[in-house]
XYZ file of C-alpha atoms in Angstrom:
602
model
C -0.210 -0.069 -0.033
C 1.212 3.128 -0.972
C 3.094 5.087 2.254
C 0.340 8.111 2.037
C -2.795 5.846 2.280
C -4.961 6.387 4.849
C -7.569 2.916 5.712
C -11.075 3.786 5.977
C -11.857 3.696 9.213
C -14.494 0.942 8.291
C -12.155 -1.469 6.848
C -11.657 -3.944 10.055
C -15.364 -3.733 10.030
C -16.069 -4.683 6.264
C -12.811 -6.884 6.323
C -12.584 -8.361 9.474
C -15.071 -11.337 8.818
C -12.271 -12.786 6.058
C -8.808 -10.807 6.871
C -6.614 -13.432 9.422
C -5.833 -10.469 11.863
C -9.520 -8.775 11.986
C -8.110 -6.056 15.399
C -5.431 -5.018 13.372
C -6.045 -4.723 9.702
C -3.307 -3.054 6.574
C -5.505 -2.355 4.113
C -3.240 -4.369 0.887
C -2.709 -8.411 1.513
C -1.753 -11.414 -0.718
C -4.071 -14.785 0.688
C -1.273 -17.677 0.159
C -4.361 -19.915 -0.065
C -4.761 -22.794 -1.886
C -2.865 -25.543 -4.085
C 0.877 -25.928 -2.484
C 3.287 -28.901 -3.042
C 3.587 -31.370 -0.232
C 5.545 -34.166 0.973
C 5.400 -36.455 4.309
C 9.094 -37.528 5.396
C 8.825 -40.012 8.270
C 12.608 -41.176 7.488
C 13.747 -37.481 8.289
C 15.913 -37.723 5.183
C 14.871 -34.304 4.205
C 17.097 -31.505 5.441
C 19.589 -33.746 4.384
C 18.576 -34.313 1.110
C 18.236 -30.355 0.215
C 14.333 -30.307 -0.023
C 14.668 -26.513 1.349
C 16.582 -25.188 -1.480
C 15.733 -27.767 -3.919
C 11.806 -29.804 -3.213
C 10.183 -32.242 -5.663
C 7.560 -33.214 -3.598
C 4.900 -35.794 -4.916
C 1.684 -34.518 -3.383
C -0.580 -31.752 -3.390
C -2.198 -30.189 -0.332
C -5.058 -27.112 -0.164
C -3.493 -24.952 2.757
C -4.984 -23.908 5.348
C -6.459 -27.125 5.245
C -4.703 -30.260 7.726
C -2.920 -33.365 5.910
C -5.503 -35.388 7.881
C -8.543 -33.569 6.433
C -10.105 -35.232 3.251
C -10.405 -31.161 2.501
C -6.785 -30.723 2.394
C -7.481 -33.136 -0.845
C -4.495 -35.522 1.060
C -6.344 -37.551 4.072
C -4.161 -39.582 5.474
C -5.294 -40.181 8.793
C -2.874 -42.468 10.334
C 0.098 -40.965 12.744
C 2.500 -38.590 10.307
C 5.386 -36.365 11.937
C 6.957 -34.549 9.441
C 5.512 -32.822 6.635
C 7.152 -30.208 3.810
C 5.181 -27.326 1.991
C 6.983 -25.282 -0.915
C 4.311 -22.564 -2.423
C 5.918 -19.923 -5.611
C 5.044 -16.769 -4.553
C 5.271 -14.711 -7.671
C 5.927 -11.112 -8.338
C 2.389 -9.857 -9.191
C 1.325 -11.425 -5.640
C 4.374 -9.750 -3.315
C 3.788 -6.356 -5.307
C 0.116 -7.199 -4.156
C 0.944 -7.073 -0.972
C 1.531 -3.176 -0.660
C 5.513 -4.322 -1.435
C 7.876 -1.418 -2.392
C 11.081 0.205 -2.690
C 11.303 0.997 1.526
C 9.567 -1.080 2.673
C 9.317 -4.732 4.918
C 7.946 -7.726 3.460
C 6.005 -10.299 6.211
C 5.085 -13.773 5.609
C 2.501 -14.522 8.713
C 0.821 -17.516 9.911
C -2.725 -17.844 11.723
C -0.759 -21.455 13.049
C 0.969 -23.971 12.127
C 1.000 -27.403 14.481
C 3.604 -28.003 16.095
C 6.827 -26.772 15.024
C 8.141 -25.520 11.741
C 11.016 -24.202 10.039
C 10.109 -21.845 7.117
C 13.068 -21.257 4.221
C 12.838 -18.552 1.420
C 14.864 -19.291 -2.031
C 16.947 -21.199 -0.040
C 17.962 -19.189 3.369
C 16.245 -20.513 6.377
C 14.035 -17.329 7.755
C 12.347 -17.945 10.757
C 11.096 -20.932 13.013
C 8.031 -20.985 15.200
C 6.773 -23.365 18.096
C 3.659 -23.588 19.635
C 0.603 -25.357 17.594
C -2.693 -22.946 17.716
C -0.719 -19.390 18.235
C 0.488 -17.441 15.043
C 3.665 -15.665 14.572
C 5.172 -13.003 11.416
C 8.321 -13.537 10.067
C 10.365 -10.456 8.065
C 11.221 -12.258 4.295
C 12.718 -8.577 3.193
C 15.784 -9.421 3.298
C 15.771 -13.378 1.240
C 13.682 -12.073 -1.684
C 15.869 -12.451 -4.925
C 14.770 -9.319 -7.124
C 16.444 -11.612 -10.144
C 14.362 -14.865 -10.011
C 10.465 -14.398 -11.473
C 9.393 -16.140 -7.772
C 10.545 -16.493 -4.728
C 10.363 -20.433 -3.491
C 9.140 -20.576 -0.529
C 9.176 -24.181 2.022
C 7.921 -25.164 5.084
C 9.111 -28.046 7.313
C 6.836 -28.685 9.977
C 7.350 -31.785 13.225
C 4.030 -32.823 15.131
C 4.708 -35.632 16.512
C 1.289 -37.640 16.884
C 2.783 -39.424 20.054
C 4.303 -36.240 22.312
C 1.623 -35.575 25.258
C 3.760 -32.551 26.357
C 2.775 -30.597 23.293
C -0.554 -28.718 24.138
C -2.992 -31.074 22.442
C -6.290 -30.492 23.163
C -9.146 -33.373 21.441
C -6.287 -34.679 19.044
C -6.010 -38.459 19.644
C -2.526 -39.092 20.605
C -3.871 -43.116 19.355
C -3.878 -44.129 15.831
C -7.664 -43.611 15.378
C -10.258 -41.519 17.460
C -11.543 -42.442 20.630
C -13.565 -41.897 23.353
C -13.048 -38.115 24.060
C -10.435 -38.031 20.769
C -10.722 -36.472 17.382
C -7.892 -36.967 14.510
C -5.478 -34.549 14.675
C -5.057 -31.335 12.950
C -1.437 -31.317 12.350
C 0.506 -28.261 9.918
C -0.392 -25.013 8.034
C -4.068 -25.296 9.303
C -4.924 -21.074 9.636
C -4.055 -18.952 7.013
C -1.226 -17.513 5.289
C -0.854 -14.304 4.008
C 1.732 -11.889 2.746
C 1.751 -7.616 3.706
C 4.195 -5.031 4.302
C 4.827 -2.656 6.568
C 8.018 0.537 6.425
C 10.350 -0.004 8.828
C 8.973 0.868 12.050
C 5.641 -0.496 12.267
C 2.504 -1.709 14.279
C 3.132 -5.022 16.079
C 0.537 -5.171 18.839
C -2.257 -3.425 19.123
C -4.423 -4.128 22.819
C -7.763 -1.828 23.995
C -9.482 -1.127 27.125
C -11.730 0.918 28.562
C -12.969 2.324 31.945
C -16.289 3.742 32.740
C -15.044 5.217 35.609
C -12.257 7.031 34.108
C -14.631 7.771 31.093
C -11.121 6.815 28.647
C -10.121 3.867 26.188
C -6.488 2.662 26.339
C -4.223 1.725 23.561
C -1.222 -0.075 24.223
C 0.885 -0.092 21.067
C 4.353 -1.781 20.851
C 5.895 -1.099 17.706
C 8.513 -3.659 16.013
C 11.249 -2.106 17.132
C 12.389 1.187 19.431
C 12.505 4.203 17.387
C 15.823 5.603 16.733
C 13.584 9.119 16.343
C 10.754 10.275 17.765
C 7.819 8.202 16.188
C 4.215 10.607 15.530
C 1.234 8.171 17.455
C -2.352 9.833 16.486
C -5.099 7.482 17.538
C -9.092 8.399 16.487
C -12.151 6.463 17.531
C -15.622 6.536 15.548
C -18.614 5.460 16.844
C -20.913 5.067 13.919
C -19.358 7.098 11.718
C -18.975 10.040 14.608
C -16.077 10.797 16.177
C -15.170 10.339 19.523
C -12.028 10.569 20.391
C -8.606 12.069 18.602
C -4.969 11.498 19.921
C -1.786 12.367 19.131
C 1.590 11.681 20.764
C 4.793 10.709 20.533
C 6.893 7.425 20.786
C 10.191 7.202 22.148
C 10.259 3.799 22.962
C 9.327 0.678 21.076
C 5.926 0.222 23.599
C 3.129 3.124 23.891
C 0.032 3.906 26.588
C -1.991 6.283 25.202
C -5.463 6.830 26.939
C -7.847 9.185 25.047
C -10.170 10.652 27.215
C -13.999 9.783 25.897
C -16.992 12.478 26.971
C -20.080 10.256 25.438
C -18.766 7.602 28.390
C -18.750 10.707 31.538
C -22.155 11.287 30.722
C -23.201 8.448 33.731
C -26.671 8.515 31.978
C -25.998 8.454 28.730
C -23.086 6.069 27.598
C -25.189 2.937 27.590
C -26.246 3.227 23.948
C -22.329 2.943 23.333
C -21.685 -0.038 25.389
C -21.304 -4.140 24.151
C -23.798 -6.614 24.347
C -24.623 -10.199 23.119
C -28.591 -7.977 22.609
C -26.612 -4.906 21.554
C -22.994 -5.715 20.397
C -21.978 -1.931 19.773
C -18.281 -1.561 18.405
C -16.140 1.761 17.832
C -13.888 2.000 15.152
C -10.096 2.909 15.223
C -7.753 3.715 13.055
C -3.831 4.136 14.127
C -0.964 5.615 13.010
C 2.469 4.811 13.541
C 4.783 7.357 11.630
C 3.800 5.802 8.534
C 2.014 3.044 9.467
C -1.864 2.896 9.082
C -3.846 -0.115 10.894
C -7.369 -0.457 10.901
C -9.122 -1.960 14.251
C -12.179 -1.828 15.751
C -13.951 -1.840 19.858
C -16.465 -2.877 22.490
C -16.931 -0.858 25.495
C -17.630 -3.326 27.984
C -16.927 -4.679 31.732
C -17.115 -8.011 33.174
C -16.243 -9.040 36.323
C -17.599 -11.658 39.633
C -19.434 -10.633 42.931
C -21.569 -11.784 45.664
C -22.277 -15.067 43.693
C -22.845 -13.076 40.104
C -21.201 -13.150 36.536
C -21.810 -9.076 36.345
C -21.488 -7.643 32.753
C -21.339 -4.107 32.920
C -21.901 -3.837 36.339
C -25.310 -5.655 36.434
C -25.769 -9.020 36.631
C -26.259 -11.572 33.384
C -26.434 -15.030 33.518
C -24.642 -17.275 30.412
C -26.756 -19.350 28.520
C -23.532 -21.216 27.037
C -22.761 -24.181 25.120
C -19.777 -25.848 24.215
C -17.923 -25.485 20.645
C -15.775 -27.781 19.653
C -14.410 -25.828 16.974
C -14.462 -29.496 14.686
C -15.514 -29.780 11.271
C -16.231 -33.011 9.520
C -14.058 -31.682 6.171
C -11.459 -30.140 7.317
C -10.814 -30.733 11.350
C -9.743 -27.978 13.744
C -9.826 -25.791 10.270
C -12.758 -23.960 9.678
C -14.069 -24.789 5.576
C -14.108 -20.948 5.000
C -14.684 -17.836 6.532
C -18.004 -17.861 5.608
C -18.451 -21.458 7.740
C -16.886 -19.550 11.330
C -19.617 -16.970 10.555
C -22.030 -19.287 10.251
C -21.719 -20.817 13.683
C -22.002 -17.955 15.601
C -25.497 -16.961 13.432
C -26.257 -20.722 14.681
C -25.365 -20.701 18.605
C -27.178 -17.788 18.835
C -30.188 -18.869 16.607
C -30.720 -21.801 18.962
C -31.174 -19.766 22.096
C -27.419 -19.647 23.570
C -25.720 -15.749 24.086
C -22.329 -17.552 25.374
C -20.139 -20.386 23.961
C -17.304 -22.610 25.839
C -14.464 -22.691 23.094
C -13.416 -26.130 24.052
C -9.854 -27.726 24.104
C -8.864 -25.228 21.258
C -7.626 -21.308 20.376
C -10.735 -20.161 18.397
C -9.962 -18.216 14.652
C -9.892 -14.897 15.292
C -12.417 -14.407 12.446
C -14.992 -16.731 14.736
C -13.620 -14.069 17.407
C -14.617 -11.378 14.819
C -17.810 -12.257 14.182
C -18.710 -13.097 17.774
C -17.886 -8.858 19.026
C -20.171 -8.094 15.890
C -22.984 -10.088 16.151
C -22.657 -9.946 19.986
C -21.566 -13.628 21.143
C -19.740 -13.700 24.810
C -17.195 -16.326 24.195
C -14.478 -18.522 27.520
C -10.906 -18.316 25.838
C -9.954 -22.061 26.596
C -6.746 -23.309 26.852
C -5.578 -26.788 24.546
C -4.281 -29.661 27.273
C -1.319 -31.474 27.052
C -1.449 -34.852 28.467
C 1.483 -35.297 30.576
C 2.794 -33.178 34.016
C 6.873 -32.442 33.906
C 9.154 -29.127 32.850
C 8.260 -29.674 29.595
C 4.398 -29.661 29.123
C 4.585 -26.909 31.677
C 6.871 -24.659 30.134
C 4.803 -25.295 26.580
C 1.312 -24.651 27.802
C 2.687 -21.335 29.433
C 4.381 -20.339 26.291
C 1.293 -20.960 24.196
C -0.877 -19.992 26.689
C 0.885 -16.754 27.247
C 0.664 -16.014 23.476
C -3.720 -16.919 23.056
C -3.899 -14.022 25.542
C -1.408 -11.436 23.719
C -3.319 -12.574 20.585
C -7.619 -12.330 21.927
C -6.969 -10.136 24.538
C -8.622 -6.737 22.691
C -11.434 -8.942 22.023
C -15.063 -8.171 23.728
C -16.680 -11.446 23.651
C -14.611 -13.097 25.613
C -15.180 -12.595 29.011
C -13.459 -15.248 31.019
C -10.559 -17.247 30.411
C -9.694 -21.628 31.311
C -5.949 -22.439 31.658
C -6.977 -25.638 32.593
C -9.933 -28.451 32.444
C -10.392 -31.078 34.155
C -7.366 -31.720 35.719
C -6.220 -32.509 31.923
C -1.927 -32.531 32.221
C -2.203 -31.947 35.518
C -4.092 -35.453 36.350
C -2.848 -36.321 40.474
C -3.319 -32.679 41.172
C -5.420 -33.491 44.226
C -1.890 -35.560 45.858
C 0.245 -33.578 44.067
C 1.970 -29.870 45.119
C 3.821 -29.653 42.501
C 0.559 -29.564 39.928
C -1.405 -27.300 42.828
C 1.264 -24.765 42.258
C 1.376 -25.036 39.061
C -2.436 -24.260 38.398
C -2.528 -21.859 40.927
C 0.958 -19.764 38.854
C -1.460 -19.641 35.501
C -4.446 -18.363 36.893
C -2.082 -16.195 38.742
C -0.269 -14.783 35.642
C -3.148 -14.957 33.602
C -5.050 -12.436 36.209
C -1.405 -10.656 35.939
C -1.453 -10.938 31.429
C -5.393 -8.960 31.969
C -6.451 -8.034 34.989
C -10.270 -7.592 32.769
C -11.527 -10.820 33.211
C -11.973 -13.565 35.637
C -10.113 -16.374 35.574
C -11.473 -20.205 36.006
C -8.689 -21.897 37.379
C -9.740 -25.622 36.051
C -12.792 -26.463 34.547
C -14.832 -28.995 36.033
C -13.630 -29.700 39.339
C -10.360 -29.472 41.745
C -10.002 -25.827 40.921
C -7.392 -24.034 42.421
C -7.818 -19.659 43.657
C -10.496 -20.166 40.929
C -12.606 -16.854 40.781
C -15.693 -18.821 39.323
C -16.730 -22.494 40.598
C -17.485 -24.045 36.997
C -19.043 -27.673 37.863
C -18.969 -30.631 35.209
C -22.186 -32.778 35.857
C -23.942 -35.106 33.268
C -26.424 -36.268 35.790
C -28.916 -37.148 33.411
C -32.413 -37.311 35.939
C -33.712 -34.039 36.506
C -35.393 -34.326 39.576
C -30.961 -34.887 40.750
C -30.677 -32.078 38.776
C -32.972 -29.746 41.036
C -31.978 -30.856 43.962
C -28.178 -30.752 43.218
C -28.927 -26.683 42.100
C -31.550 -26.013 44.293
C -29.601 -23.180 46.252
C -26.726 -22.135 47.853
C -27.031 -24.436 50.801
C -26.686 -27.551 48.132
C -23.719 -26.209 46.738
C -21.796 -25.783 49.889
C -22.796 -29.885 50.328
C -20.372 -30.406 47.426
C -18.069 -28.318 48.305
C -17.672 -29.715 52.000
C -17.767 -33.335 50.193
C -17.616 -34.427 46.688
C -18.821 -32.904 42.881
C -20.969 -34.672 40.913
C -17.799 -36.249 39.680
C -16.564 -37.884 42.536
C -13.606 -35.205 42.706
C -13.122 -32.181 44.971
C -14.648 -29.065 43.254
C -12.503 -26.287 44.825
C -8.906 -27.628 46.528
C -7.806 -24.648 47.330
C -8.765 -20.611 47.894
C -11.702 -18.778 48.865
C -14.579 -19.537 47.096
C -17.195 -18.364 49.589
C -19.183 -15.737 47.316
C -18.115 -16.744 44.252
C -20.797 -17.406 41.618
C -21.183 -21.264 39.885
C -22.009 -22.225 36.962
C -23.348 -25.849 35.454
C -20.511 -25.677 32.849
C -20.778 -29.046 31.074
C -24.002 -31.122 31.022
C -26.924 -32.033 29.436
C -24.101 -34.524 26.532
C -27.407 -36.936 25.673
C -27.130 -38.975 22.159
C -29.320 -39.815 19.357
C -26.888 -40.305 16.374
C -28.545 -39.836 13.519
C -25.072 -41.344 11.103
C -24.595 -44.376 12.541
C -21.354 -43.684 13.918
C -19.901 -46.545 14.627
C -18.239 -46.767 18.650
C -21.490 -43.840 18.598
C -21.955 -42.177 22.556
C -22.992 -39.780 24.783
C -23.934 -39.550 28.736
C -26.921 -40.849 27.771
C -29.053 -42.242 24.903
C -31.951 -41.277 23.514
C -34.038 -43.291 20.617
C -35.793 -40.588 18.357
C -35.513 -37.128 17.911
C -39.192 -36.110 20.404
C -36.925 -38.316 22.872
C -34.751 -36.291 22.380
C -36.115 -32.791 22.588
C -38.556 -34.785 26.367
C -35.228 -35.415 27.495
C -32.987 -32.394 27.040
C -36.627 -30.671 28.465
C -36.213 -32.554 31.887
C -32.723 -31.682 32.199
C -32.914 -27.806 31.723
C -35.838 -27.647 33.521
C -33.451 -28.608 36.659
C -31.621 -26.347 35.307
C -33.287 -23.041 34.977
C -35.395 -23.413 38.397
C -32.132 -23.488 40.135
C -31.137 -20.115 42.720
C -28.112 -20.290 42.096
C -26.232 -20.952 39.880
C -24.478 -18.051 37.462
C -25.075 -19.713 34.361
C -24.469 -22.846 31.833
C -22.639 -24.684 29.731
C -24.489 -27.534 27.688
C -22.593 -30.529 25.393
C -22.255 -29.873 22.869
C -23.280 -28.392 20.129
C -22.417 -30.542 17.150
C -21.904 -34.167 16.958
C -17.757 -34.421 16.501
C -16.950 -38.076 14.972
C -17.800 -41.064 17.463
C -19.384 -37.709 20.127
C -23.431 -37.756 18.995
C -24.499 -35.798 21.693
C -24.629 -32.553 19.333
C -27.628 -30.589 19.145
C -27.231 -30.201 15.504
C -25.878 -33.389 13.145
C -21.597 -32.464 12.222
C -23.162 -31.179 9.271
C -24.787 -28.455 11.130
C -28.198 -29.625 11.080
C -30.587 -29.663 13.673
C -31.944 -32.888 15.077
C -35.460 -31.309 16.290
C -36.985 -27.845 14.957
C -34.640 -25.539 16.180
C -37.766 -23.503 17.684
C -38.067 -25.576 20.418
C -34.575 -26.684 21.022
C -34.692 -22.255 21.658
C -37.670 -23.201 23.997
C -35.678 -25.569 26.055
C -32.655 -23.738 25.926
C -33.815 -19.871 27.456
C -36.693 -22.231 29.284
C -39.095 -19.266 26.893
C -42.082 -20.126 24.441
C -42.120 -18.033 22.128
């Protein structure tokens, strides 16, 4: 993009559904999705054979779909460890990314699972570890202008047996079993090119403070400027300017407070707030020197107080659904940007106002649509399945990167670093595991003090901000009795929870909200899936509706619950306990599902 171009304020909103990084958008970019060369390398011979310089791969793959998926064109689900990719990048594609003299060319990856090395024209330009977090590489010095096209090669290593890697629902066995699914290896989120000046915005975080009537921008540049760099920020609401600030950056990181007079009016600022019922967003343009990016933010507050979850200072009851973010044709990768929007729409159509994205850092484009259309999201980490220094280091490293990536999405209202003691299986006996759970919760609050932390969703929680309980009881009267009132909850806290485990190991939870964060799980198999199962089984659509209605009635009758999360949104391989089939079709009338979920008719 020419250096004197000005980004339209609405660019992050209009392009947010397709641009891979919706809260930091540049006007010119080149999508590198499509057909690449591909090869397996089980004997690890590629580097020695010089594949990074002269690749001769025998397969093609459609990026960004994992090789285990049919959407990739490869569809090999057997365990493989090393994968190679190649692509010729044309001069026209580089020009379309806005590259010109004096500007840098960045190669951006949404996610590559798990460890990768990247070469351009035979030169190693970067490495990355962490299967679900983004990274960028400055490839400017490796571009050879004498070539008609630039040779891009990526080597990926993803050991299917390594349980110290954060895996989430990816199976370590050959075939999916129990609650685990086919793997998602290699490049599985978008790859794109963009160009930037020598000093550019690398990270942009937003935070609002109603009490001080301010919006704060944290801007991290790629480097410390050699001379003072002008910074300007413009905030706009539905075309109306709200605030403009101009300052100067002399260090790499700068925090800028923008007074917003409209928030100072305590009787009038509610029209600016973000909520699922009214997902109002503010547009923003940030300029750092000659770099210009478009962004957006939502004004909202989240807290827990006196047994309630509060959104914008008022109690807000969460009607959430567990979402695996898995598609039969593309696994953890979405089939396309439109599928991510449709997923948010489906969740809302079924009567939910929230989603717990399970064991996955979801595609930022899904979070964009959650922001745009109004859906509350719990951000949850994929778990490693072993405990030790390597697993701890890998988990924390990727968790910090995810917090950095998703900090500014108004839709995200809670963080879940651990789930059901996965990776800390013996936490009730092992002080080291307790300290890990305590420390990762504290670390999360240190990085982001604006959201509650659910330290170990389901049971055996340490210093949690929400008492999150998993209970797959199918008898409605039992559910109703367990969650009738606070004394009933206290009886479980004093003894054992529904899964036969202590609910809380450490920390004061006397005034913390209680949520039933996994329940239901009623199976109705519409596809004759081998090994199909659920936590209980329905015999027909009507039976499924009746069973769900009874369970939900028990939940709705509770006088203490601050929210719930039903398992689950869609059938996923052998888990046939979805409200929808794997192809996103309701198992009975969507209007009836909505009535059951909301507890209201009409």
